[in-house]
Amino acid sequence: MTSRRMAGRLGSTFAPGLATLFSYEARWLPKDVVAGLVLTALLVPQGMAYAELAGLPAITGLYTSILCLLGYALFGPSRILVLGPDSALGPMIAATVLPLVGANGDPARAVALASALALMTGTITVLAGIGKLGFVADLISKPTMIGYMNGLALTILVGQLPKIFGFSVDAESFLGEIAAFVGGVSGGEMVPAALAIGAGGLILILVLQRVAPRIPGVLVVVVLSITAAGVFGLAARGVALVGVLPQGFPPLTVPHVALSDIALLVGGAFGIALVSLADTISTSTAFAARAGRTVDGNREMTGIGVANIAAGLFQGFPVSTSGSRTAVAEQAGAKTQVTGLVGAGAITLILLLAPGLLRNLPQPTLAAVVIAASLSLSDIPGTLRLFRLRRTEFYLSIAAFAGVVAFGVLLGILVAVALSIGNVFRRAWWPYQATLGRVPGIAGYHDISSYPHAEQLTGCRIFRFDAPVFFANARTFREQLTGIARSDPHPKWIIVAAEPITDVDVTAADMLRDLDGTLDAGGTTLVFAEMKDPVRRKLDRYGLIPAIGPSHFFPTLDDAVEAFRRDTGAEWVSPPQGS
């Protein structure tokens, strides 16, 4: 085996992006370079804007963009996925870091805390990837994620409004920010020139996104805003500008934070890791499907984890994927992660050779970029679709939205996770249950609520329970069967159509043992049909099959029905007219 092939094999195992570089084809380079330069036009203003959204100096957004692109290019499995500062994570970072910094805190301390947060997020994600825990991204269901993102979009919008109007507010809650904004406007703090450049930029971005999506609206607005700042002297009119960025590349820095601070950062790191993973895996899956590829969630976790660690070691903050920037790269012809390497190199050259390039960029323009991104987070059509299709999931979405607005982004994500898990538990706790009958002309046995005129066997009820039987729903199962046993006419057999029952835990097994005795004492025989082999083996291990009786377990419903008919001579009968 050649050294190149060996390196490629090792790279595909531990660093998929590096493996791609070993097999890189020269014909891809022109498209990757062009896509990388186009991407840079978005990465620079968005990176700066999202850094400020996170409560950090704008320059840290560029540091973060460079290092996360490098880290993912080497360790990420996706060929074109673009990582970077993200509008969804910005408020979560701010909510975690700014309370530790305090009012008028030292920006250097905020950067150190954010870098430590990135290192913790990256470590959590890498360990989860190594432990093959990619499924954790499924902890947030789509309805609750829609609600969470809608709430996040609204909080970002409200938080950026003062910047569009040219002033700042100091508030700790959603309602407090609204009150402070209204008070600032009514108190005469608004700067007309700031509102003109900010609102005009926002409108132009939204219009270009709608009528000419291939034109980089953010780049157009940045260029026009910088030009307007020079031509109209916006600084003299009270408009805050970005100013000259620090020159050079940040050194390797291990953030110095107190142990007490680390304990407080842990919760934020877990929340950020969860949102980042859910977003990254869903986005990578969507783009991979277009190219006919599949996604390895565990490798994605490792790749994004390394990207976060790389950013954290160079004064950066936590990152996630970006669907919009990935779409831009794809449309520009990106073939591999060399696109990201080109973008990282271009940003580095800006910092080394032209740090004053963006000095006249108005701060309200950055706020406009953030608001435009926040609007893309919201999914009003998706919310209305939930309302039309499934009211329960619509209410879950609204509850997640309210959780973000009422409790903030960090507690909001906990609310979203809790709602998702609670919804799963609710479905298992109160699963769908049905009494089955025979419908002439249709094979099999069917729910009598769907087929009211289905025939039933005299003296026999066929019952289906569409869930595993476990501690939470064992009482529900027992009450349903005892209720059937007390019904009139009194059934001699209750046949449980057990095919949907995927598990029986110890609590449920004890319940079934007691239930069988209770039904027997009342003259009703409990019978199971179509039980899965793994579940039957569990019942055998619990000692239930000998206790209930092996003859009470049938491989199919037809077998159970025919056995009952042989014993009793019962016939199928139609329900009384009008029932």
PDB file of C-alpha atoms in Angstrom, residues 263-520:
ATOM      1  CA  ALA A 263     -19.556  25.520  36.165  1.00  0.00           C
ATOM      2  CA  LEU A 264     -21.922  28.233  34.929  1.00  0.00           C
ATOM      3  CA  LEU A 265     -20.886  27.738  31.290  1.00  0.00           C
ATOM      4  CA  VAL A 266     -21.703  24.024  31.232  1.00  0.00           C
ATOM      5  CA  GLY A 267     -25.467  24.450  30.836  1.00  0.00           C
ATOM      6  CA  GLY A 268     -25.039  26.889  27.968  1.00  0.00           C
ATOM      7  CA  ALA A 269     -22.529  24.568  26.280  1.00  0.00           C
ATOM      8  CA  PHE A 270     -24.956  21.633  26.328  1.00  0.00           C
ATOM      9  CA  GLY A 271     -27.797  23.774  24.978  1.00  0.00           C
ATOM     10  CA  ILE A 272     -25.628  25.251  22.223  1.00  0.00           C
ATOM     11  CA  ALA A 273     -24.283  21.805  21.302  1.00  0.00           C
ATOM     12  CA  LEU A 274     -27.812  20.424  20.990  1.00  0.00           C
ATOM     13  CA  VAL A 275     -29.099  23.264  18.778  1.00  0.00           C
ATOM     14  CA  SER A 276     -25.916  23.240  16.695  1.00  0.00           C
ATOM     15  CA  LEU A 277     -26.118  19.493  16.128  1.00  0.00           C
ATOM     16  CA  ALA A 278     -29.808  19.524  15.247  1.00  0.00           C
ATOM     17  CA  ASP A 279     -29.224  22.323  12.750  1.00  0.00           C
ATOM     18  CA  THR A 280     -26.045  20.808  11.306  1.00  0.00           C
ATOM     19  CA  ILE A 281     -27.363  17.289  10.845  1.00  0.00           C
ATOM     20  CA  SER A 282     -30.639  18.458   9.291  1.00  0.00           C
ATOM     21  CA  THR A 283     -28.826  20.854   6.928  1.00  0.00           C
ATOM     22  CA  SER A 284     -26.130  18.361   5.945  1.00  0.00           C
ATOM     23  CA  THR A 285     -28.787  15.707   5.333  1.00  0.00           C
ATOM     24  CA  ALA A 286     -30.722  18.036   3.034  1.00  0.00           C
ATOM     25  CA  PHE A 287     -27.679  19.002   0.948  1.00  0.00           C
ATOM     26  CA  ALA A 288     -26.280  15.457   0.886  1.00  0.00           C
ATOM     27  CA  ALA A 289     -29.610  14.162  -0.441  1.00  0.00           C
ATOM     28  CA  ARG A 290     -29.316  16.505  -3.421  1.00  0.00           C
ATOM     29  CA  ALA A 291     -25.999  14.912  -4.336  1.00  0.00           C
ATOM     30  CA  GLY A 292     -27.207  11.368  -3.699  1.00  0.00           C
ATOM     31  CA  ARG A 293     -25.073  10.934  -0.572  1.00  0.00           C
ATOM     32  CA  THR A 294     -25.896   9.896   2.967  1.00  0.00           C
ATOM     33  CA  VAL A 295     -24.919  11.570   6.233  1.00  0.00           C
ATOM     34  CA  ASP A 296     -23.007  10.011   9.097  1.00  0.00           C
ATOM     35  CA  GLY A 297     -24.379  11.877  12.106  1.00  0.00           C
ATOM     36  CA  ASN A 298     -21.544  10.775  14.367  1.00  0.00           C
ATOM     37  CA  ARG A 299     -18.885  12.088  11.989  1.00  0.00           C
ATOM     38  CA  GLU A 300     -20.825  15.317  11.654  1.00  0.00           C
ATOM     39  CA  MET A 301     -20.690  15.643  15.438  1.00  0.00           C
ATOM     40  CA  THR A 302     -16.945  15.125  15.444  1.00  0.00           C
ATOM     41  CA  GLY A 303     -16.431  17.577  12.588  1.00  0.00           C
ATOM     42  CA  ILE A 304     -18.452  20.361  14.171  1.00  0.00           C
ATOM     43  CA  GLY A 305     -16.811  19.626  17.518  1.00  0.00           C
ATOM     44  CA  VAL A 306     -13.322  20.083  16.073  1.00  0.00           C
ATOM     45  CA  ALA A 307     -14.484  23.303  14.370  1.00  0.00           C
ATOM     46  CA  ASN A 308     -15.661  24.665  17.737  1.00  0.00           C
ATOM     47  CA  ILE A 309     -12.433  23.653  19.481  1.00  0.00           C
ATOM     48  CA  ALA A 310     -10.354  25.322  16.760  1.00  0.00           C
ATOM     49  CA  ALA A 311     -12.388  28.527  17.104  1.00  0.00           C
ATOM     50  CA  GLY A 312     -12.113  28.445  20.894  1.00  0.00           C
ATOM     51  CA  LEU A 313      -8.312  28.250  20.783  1.00  0.00           C
ATOM     52  CA  PHE A 314      -8.059  31.423  18.695  1.00  0.00           C
ATOM     53  CA  GLN A 315     -10.393  33.848  20.500  1.00  0.00           C
ATOM     54  CA  GLY A 316     -13.514  32.571  18.753  1.00  0.00           C
ATOM     55  CA  PHE A 317     -16.939  31.490  19.957  1.00  0.00           C
ATOM     56  CA  PRO A 318     -19.315  28.541  19.291  1.00  0.00           C
ATOM     57  CA  VAL A 319     -20.382  27.934  15.708  1.00  0.00           C
ATOM     58  CA  SER A 320     -22.956  26.005  13.758  1.00  0.00           C
ATOM     59  CA  THR A 321     -23.748  25.310  10.152  1.00  0.00           C
ATOM     60  CA  SER A 322     -25.449  27.829   7.891  1.00  0.00           C
ATOM     61  CA  GLY A 323     -28.033  26.719   5.373  1.00  0.00           C
ATOM     62  CA  SER A 324     -27.955  30.071   3.553  1.00  0.00           C
ATOM     63  CA  ARG A 325     -24.157  30.206   3.241  1.00  0.00           C
ATOM     64  CA  THR A 326     -24.039  26.543   2.210  1.00  0.00           C
ATOM     65  CA  ALA A 327     -26.637  27.279  -0.462  1.00  0.00           C
ATOM     66  CA  VAL A 328     -24.517  30.199  -1.725  1.00  0.00           C
ATOM     67  CA  ALA A 329     -21.457  27.954  -1.916  1.00  0.00           C
ATOM     68  CA  GLU A 330     -23.426  25.287  -3.775  1.00  0.00           C
ATOM     69  CA  GLN A 331     -24.873  27.798  -6.243  1.00  0.00           C
ATOM     70  CA  ALA A 332     -21.382  29.213  -6.839  1.00  0.00           C
ATOM     71  CA  GLY A 333     -20.181  25.758  -7.875  1.00  0.00           C
ATOM     72  CA  ALA A 334     -18.365  24.525  -4.747  1.00  0.00           C
ATOM     73  CA  LYS A 335     -17.069  20.975  -5.098  1.00  0.00           C
ATOM     74  CA  THR A 336     -15.208  20.356  -1.818  1.00  0.00           C
ATOM     75  CA  GLN A 337     -14.176  21.942   1.468  1.00  0.00           C
ATOM     76  CA  VAL A 338     -11.400  23.736  -0.430  1.00  0.00           C
ATOM     77  CA  THR A 339     -14.120  26.373  -0.817  1.00  0.00           C
ATOM     78  CA  GLY A 340     -13.990  26.910   2.945  1.00  0.00           C
ATOM     79  CA  LEU A 341     -10.190  26.965   2.915  1.00  0.00           C
ATOM     80  CA  VAL A 342     -10.256  29.690   0.255  1.00  0.00           C
ATOM     81  CA  GLY A 343     -12.738  31.673   2.356  1.00  0.00           C
ATOM     82  CA  ALA A 344     -10.566  31.303   5.460  1.00  0.00           C
ATOM     83  CA  GLY A 345      -7.498  32.402   3.497  1.00  0.00           C
ATOM     84  CA  ALA A 346      -9.274  35.438   2.044  1.00  0.00           C
ATOM     85  CA  ILE A 347     -10.459  36.604   5.477  1.00  0.00           C
ATOM     86  CA  THR A 348      -6.933  36.147   6.827  1.00  0.00           C
ATOM     87  CA  LEU A 349      -5.528  38.322   4.031  1.00  0.00           C
ATOM     88  CA  ILE A 350      -8.077  41.023   4.864  1.00  0.00           C
ATOM     89  CA  LEU A 351      -6.934  41.025   8.490  1.00  0.00           C
ATOM     90  CA  LEU A 352      -3.239  41.063   7.566  1.00  0.00           C
ATOM     91  CA  LEU A 353      -3.259  43.468   4.628  1.00  0.00           C
ATOM     92  CA  ALA A 354      -6.443  45.549   4.748  1.00  0.00           C
ATOM     93  CA  PRO A 355      -7.822  45.823   8.300  1.00  0.00           C
ATOM     94  CA  GLY A 356      -9.289  49.238   7.474  1.00  0.00           C
ATOM     95  CA  LEU A 357     -11.348  47.923   4.572  1.00  0.00           C
ATOM     96  CA  LEU A 358     -14.570  47.937   6.626  1.00  0.00           C
ATOM     97  CA  ARG A 359     -13.863  50.894   8.889  1.00  0.00           C
ATOM     98  CA  ASN A 360     -16.751  52.943   7.439  1.00  0.00           C
ATOM     99  CA  LEU A 361     -19.294  50.124   7.733  1.00  0.00           C
ATOM    100  CA  PRO A 362     -22.252  51.505   9.751  1.00  0.00           C
ATOM    101  CA  GLN A 363     -23.306  49.541  12.823  1.00  0.00           C
ATOM    102  CA  PRO A 364     -27.009  49.813  11.815  1.00  0.00           C
ATOM    103  CA  THR A 365     -26.096  47.891   8.649  1.00  0.00           C
ATOM    104  CA  LEU A 366     -24.798  45.030  10.772  1.00  0.00           C
ATOM    105  CA  ALA A 367     -28.067  45.152  12.711  1.00  0.00           C
ATOM    106  CA  ALA A 368     -29.939  44.952   9.390  1.00  0.00           C
ATOM    107  CA  VAL A 369     -27.925  41.850   8.435  1.00  0.00           C
ATOM    108  CA  VAL A 370     -28.846  40.222  11.757  1.00  0.00           C
ATOM    109  CA  ILE A 371     -32.545  41.076  11.446  1.00  0.00           C
ATOM    110  CA  ALA A 372     -32.644  39.695   7.902  1.00  0.00           C
ATOM    111  CA  ALA A 373     -31.106  36.472   9.221  1.00  0.00           C
ATOM    112  CA  SER A 374     -33.587  36.341  12.092  1.00  0.00           C
ATOM    113  CA  LEU A 375     -36.496  36.581   9.679  1.00  0.00           C
ATOM    114  CA  SER A 376     -35.102  33.592   7.791  1.00  0.00           C
ATOM    115  CA  LEU A 377     -35.150  31.617  11.061  1.00  0.00           C
ATOM    116  CA  SER A 378     -38.894  31.988  11.428  1.00  0.00           C
ATOM    117  CA  ASP A 379     -41.243  29.570   9.699  1.00  0.00           C
ATOM    118  CA  ILE A 380     -44.743  31.022   9.680  1.00  0.00           C
ATOM    119  CA  PRO A 381     -45.939  28.788   6.802  1.00  0.00           C
ATOM    120  CA  GLY A 382     -44.688  25.753   8.739  1.00  0.00           C
ATOM    121  CA  THR A 383     -46.582  26.911  11.820  1.00  0.00           C
ATOM    122  CA  LEU A 384     -49.806  27.370   9.844  1.00  0.00           C
ATOM    123  CA  ARG A 385     -49.313  23.931   8.292  1.00  0.00           C
ATOM    124  CA  LEU A 386     -49.134  22.426  11.782  1.00  0.00           C
ATOM    125  CA  PHE A 387     -52.367  24.227  12.647  1.00  0.00           C
ATOM    126  CA  ARG A 388     -54.093  22.701   9.631  1.00  0.00           C
ATOM    127  CA  LEU A 389     -52.677  19.194   9.934  1.00  0.00           C
ATOM    128  CA  ARG A 390     -52.227  18.435  13.641  1.00  0.00           C
ATOM    129  CA  ARG A 391     -53.421  20.790  16.351  1.00  0.00           C
ATOM    130  CA  THR A 392     -51.517  18.999  19.125  1.00  0.00           C
ATOM    131  CA  GLU A 393     -48.178  19.646  17.438  1.00  0.00           C
ATOM    132  CA  PHE A 394     -49.242  23.222  16.665  1.00  0.00           C
ATOM    133  CA  TYR A 395     -49.821  23.815  20.376  1.00  0.00           C
ATOM    134  CA  LEU A 396     -46.417  22.266  21.131  1.00  0.00           C
ATOM    135  CA  SER A 397     -44.861  24.700  18.683  1.00  0.00           C
ATOM    136  CA  ILE A 398     -46.630  27.647  20.307  1.00  0.00           C
ATOM    137  CA  ALA A 399     -45.537  26.457  23.755  1.00  0.00           C
ATOM    138  CA  ALA A 400     -41.904  26.296  22.604  1.00  0.00           C
ATOM    139  CA  PHE A 401     -42.270  29.791  21.108  1.00  0.00           C
ATOM    140  CA  ALA A 402     -43.695  31.105  24.387  1.00  0.00           C
ATOM    141  CA  GLY A 403     -40.889  29.387  26.320  1.00  0.00           C
ATOM    142  CA  VAL A 404     -38.235  31.315  24.403  1.00  0.00           C
ATOM    143  CA  VAL A 405     -40.056  34.636  24.693  1.00  0.00           C
ATOM    144  CA  ALA A 406     -40.927  34.247  28.370  1.00  0.00           C
ATOM    145  CA  PHE A 407     -37.797  32.555  29.729  1.00  0.00           C
ATOM    146  CA  GLY A 408     -35.032  33.428  27.272  1.00  0.00           C
ATOM    147  CA  VAL A 409     -33.117  31.385  24.738  1.00  0.00           C
ATOM    148  CA  LEU A 410     -31.286  29.069  27.142  1.00  0.00           C
ATOM    149  CA  LEU A 411     -34.308  28.061  29.175  1.00  0.00           C
ATOM    150  CA  GLY A 412     -36.266  28.124  25.933  1.00  0.00           C
ATOM    151  CA  ILE A 413     -34.207  25.287  24.477  1.00  0.00           C
ATOM    152  CA  LEU A 414     -34.787  23.290  27.658  1.00  0.00           C
ATOM    153  CA  VAL A 415     -38.513  23.932  27.263  1.00  0.00           C
ATOM    154  CA  ALA A 416     -38.309  22.762  23.639  1.00  0.00           C
ATOM    155  CA  VAL A 417     -36.474  19.552  24.590  1.00  0.00           C
ATOM    156  CA  ALA A 418     -38.835  18.889  27.491  1.00  0.00           C
ATOM    157  CA  LEU A 419     -41.863  19.388  25.232  1.00  0.00           C
ATOM    158  CA  SER A 420     -40.464  17.044  22.580  1.00  0.00           C
ATOM    159  CA  ILE A 421     -39.717  14.320  25.109  1.00  0.00           C
ATOM    160  CA  GLY A 422     -43.035  14.923  26.845  1.00  0.00           C
ATOM    161  CA  ASN A 423     -44.895  14.526  23.560  1.00  0.00           C
ATOM    162  CA  VAL A 424     -43.204  11.179  22.932  1.00  0.00           C
ATOM    163  CA  PHE A 425     -44.039  10.087  26.473  1.00  0.00           C
ATOM    164  CA  ARG A 426     -47.653  11.243  26.057  1.00  0.00           C
ATOM    165  CA  ARG A 427     -48.058   9.115  22.937  1.00  0.00           C
ATOM    166  CA  ALA A 428     -46.705   6.072  24.760  1.00  0.00           C
ATOM    167  CA  TRP A 429     -48.677   6.861  27.931  1.00  0.00           C
ATOM    168  CA  TRP A 430     -52.027   7.160  26.149  1.00  0.00           C
ATOM    169  CA  PRO A 431     -51.508   5.208  22.917  1.00  0.00           C
ATOM    170  CA  TYR A 432     -54.165   4.543  20.352  1.00  0.00           C
ATOM    171  CA  GLN A 433     -56.328   1.525  21.233  1.00  0.00           C
ATOM    172  CA  ALA A 434     -58.901  -0.246  19.152  1.00  0.00           C
ATOM    173  CA  THR A 435     -61.452  -3.045  19.149  1.00  0.00           C
ATOM    174  CA  LEU A 436     -61.170  -5.017  15.938  1.00  0.00           C
ATOM    175  CA  GLY A 437     -63.773  -6.733  13.785  1.00  0.00           C
ATOM    176  CA  ARG A 438     -64.144  -8.431  10.414  1.00  0.00           C
ATOM    177  CA  VAL A 439     -65.225  -6.388   7.414  1.00  0.00           C
ATOM    178  CA  PRO A 440     -66.789  -8.437   4.576  1.00  0.00           C
ATOM    179  CA  GLY A 441     -64.769  -8.066   1.401  1.00  0.00           C
ATOM    180  CA  ILE A 442     -61.643  -6.709   3.164  1.00  0.00           C
ATOM    181  CA  ALA A 443     -58.924  -9.061   4.337  1.00  0.00           C
ATOM    182  CA  GLY A 444     -57.755  -8.928   7.933  1.00  0.00           C
ATOM    183  CA  TYR A 445     -59.263  -7.360  11.045  1.00  0.00           C
ATOM    184  CA  HIS A 446     -60.091  -3.668  11.322  1.00  0.00           C
ATOM    185  CA  ASP A 447     -60.850  -0.941  13.830  1.00  0.00           C
ATOM    186  CA  ILE A 448     -64.605  -0.833  14.444  1.00  0.00           C
ATOM    187  CA  SER A 449     -64.413   2.939  14.979  1.00  0.00           C
ATOM    188  CA  SER A 450     -63.428   3.212  11.311  1.00  0.00           C
ATOM    189  CA  TYR A 451     -65.803   0.428  10.251  1.00  0.00           C
ATOM    190  CA  PRO A 452     -68.871   0.701  12.544  1.00  0.00           C
ATOM    191  CA  HIS A 453     -70.625  -2.155  10.740  1.00  0.00           C
ATOM    192  CA  ALA A 454     -67.730  -4.599  11.118  1.00  0.00           C
ATOM    193  CA  GLU A 455     -68.732  -8.077  12.269  1.00  0.00           C
ATOM    194  CA  GLN A 456     -67.654  -9.375  15.690  1.00  0.00           C
ATOM    195  CA  LEU A 457     -67.475 -12.838  17.209  1.00  0.00           C
ATOM    196  CA  THR A 458     -70.116 -13.558  19.810  1.00  0.00           C
ATOM    197  CA  GLY A 459     -68.400 -13.858  23.193  1.00  0.00           C
ATOM    198  CA  CYS A 460     -64.989 -12.652  21.940  1.00  0.00           C
ATOM    199  CA  ARG A 461     -63.353  -9.234  21.798  1.00  0.00           C
ATOM    200  CA  ILE A 462     -60.220  -8.540  19.763  1.00  0.00           C
ATOM    201  CA  PHE A 463     -58.241  -5.676  21.324  1.00  0.00           C
ATOM    202  CA  ARG A 464     -55.226  -3.845  19.892  1.00  0.00           C
ATOM    203  CA  PHE A 465     -52.817  -1.643  21.935  1.00  0.00           C
ATOM    204  CA  ASP A 466     -50.540   0.425  19.669  1.00  0.00           C
ATOM    205  CA  ALA A 467     -47.502   0.856  21.931  1.00  0.00           C
ATOM    206  CA  PRO A 468     -45.036  -0.988  24.130  1.00  0.00           C
ATOM    207  CA  VAL A 469     -46.537  -1.870  27.493  1.00  0.00           C
ATOM    208  CA  PHE A 470     -44.418  -0.349  30.243  1.00  0.00           C
ATOM    209  CA  PHE A 471     -44.684   1.212  33.675  1.00  0.00           C
ATOM    210  CA  ALA A 472     -46.350   4.432  32.501  1.00  0.00           C
ATOM    211  CA  ASN A 473     -49.193   2.862  30.527  1.00  0.00           C
ATOM    212  CA  ALA A 474     -49.561  -0.469  32.366  1.00  0.00           C
ATOM    213  CA  ARG A 475     -52.519   0.875  34.357  1.00  0.00           C
ATOM    214  CA  THR A 476     -54.167   2.151  31.155  1.00  0.00           C
ATOM    215  CA  PHE A 477     -53.781  -1.293  29.566  1.00  0.00           C
ATOM    216  CA  ARG A 478     -55.239  -3.020  32.634  1.00  0.00           C
ATOM    217  CA  GLU A 479     -58.204  -0.634  32.888  1.00  0.00           C
ATOM    218  CA  GLN A 480     -59.051  -1.085  29.211  1.00  0.00           C
ATOM    219  CA  LEU A 481     -59.112  -4.882  29.445  1.00  0.00           C
ATOM    220  CA  THR A 482     -60.988  -5.016  32.749  1.00  0.00           C
ATOM    221  CA  GLY A 483     -63.527  -2.613  31.261  1.00  0.00           C
ATOM    222  CA  ILE A 484     -63.959  -4.899  28.257  1.00  0.00           C
ATOM    223  CA  ALA A 485     -64.345  -7.901  30.581  1.00  0.00           C
ATOM    224  CA  ARG A 486     -67.190  -6.146  32.445  1.00  0.00           C
ATOM    225  CA  SER A 487     -69.003  -5.178  29.266  1.00  0.00           C
ATOM    226  CA  ASP A 488     -72.336  -6.650  28.240  1.00  0.00           C
ATOM    227  CA  PRO A 489     -72.414  -9.194  26.718  1.00  0.00           C
ATOM    228  CA  HIS A 490     -69.685 -10.673  28.849  1.00  0.00           C
ATOM    229  CA  PRO A 491     -66.742 -11.889  26.694  1.00  0.00           C
ATOM    230  CA  LYS A 492     -65.400 -15.402  27.185  1.00  0.00           C
ATOM    231  CA  TRP A 493     -62.122 -14.510  25.456  1.00  0.00           C
ATOM    232  CA  ILE A 494     -60.194 -11.288  25.032  1.00  0.00           C
ATOM    233  CA  ILE A 495     -57.689 -11.687  22.210  1.00  0.00           C
ATOM    234  CA  VAL A 496     -54.891  -9.095  22.354  1.00  0.00           C
ATOM    235  CA  ALA A 497     -53.580  -8.328  18.857  1.00  0.00           C
ATOM    236  CA  ALA A 498     -50.020  -7.974  20.160  1.00  0.00           C
ATOM    237  CA  GLU A 499     -48.121  -7.193  16.945  1.00  0.00           C
ATOM    238  CA  PRO A 500     -47.816  -3.427  17.756  1.00  0.00           C
ATOM    239  CA  ILE A 501     -46.490  -4.193  21.264  1.00  0.00           C
ATOM    240  CA  THR A 502     -42.730  -3.851  20.896  1.00  0.00           C
ATOM    241  CA  ASP A 503     -41.738  -4.271  24.545  1.00  0.00           C
ATOM    242  CA  VAL A 504     -43.017  -5.309  27.969  1.00  0.00           C
ATOM    243  CA  ASP A 505     -41.087  -4.165  31.047  1.00  0.00           C
ATOM    244  CA  VAL A 506     -41.063  -5.763  34.514  1.00  0.00           C
ATOM    245  CA  THR A 507     -43.813  -3.486  35.862  1.00  0.00           C
ATOM    246  CA  ALA A 508     -46.071  -4.369  32.941  1.00  0.00           C
ATOM    247  CA  ALA A 509     -45.228  -8.063  33.300  1.00  0.00           C
ATOM    248  CA  ASP A 510     -46.367  -8.032  36.917  1.00  0.00           C
ATOM    249  CA  MET A 511     -49.535  -6.244  35.807  1.00  0.00           C
ATOM    250  CA  LEU A 512     -50.222  -8.893  33.145  1.00  0.00           C
ATOM    251  CA  ARG A 513     -49.783 -11.680  35.703  1.00  0.00           C
ATOM    252  CA  ASP A 514     -52.329 -10.052  38.032  1.00  0.00           C
ATOM    253  CA  LEU A 515     -54.643  -9.175  35.144  1.00  0.00           C
ATOM    254  CA  ASP A 516     -54.688 -12.754  33.879  1.00  0.00           C
ATOM    255  CA  GLY A 517     -55.713 -13.986  37.335  1.00  0.00           C
ATOM    256  CA  THR A 518     -58.417 -11.344  37.675  1.00  0.00           C
ATOM    257  CA  LEU A 519     -59.893 -12.107  34.254  1.00  0.00           C
ATOM    258  CA  ASP A 520     -59.792 -15.858  34.884  1.00  0.00           C
TER     259      ASP A 520
END
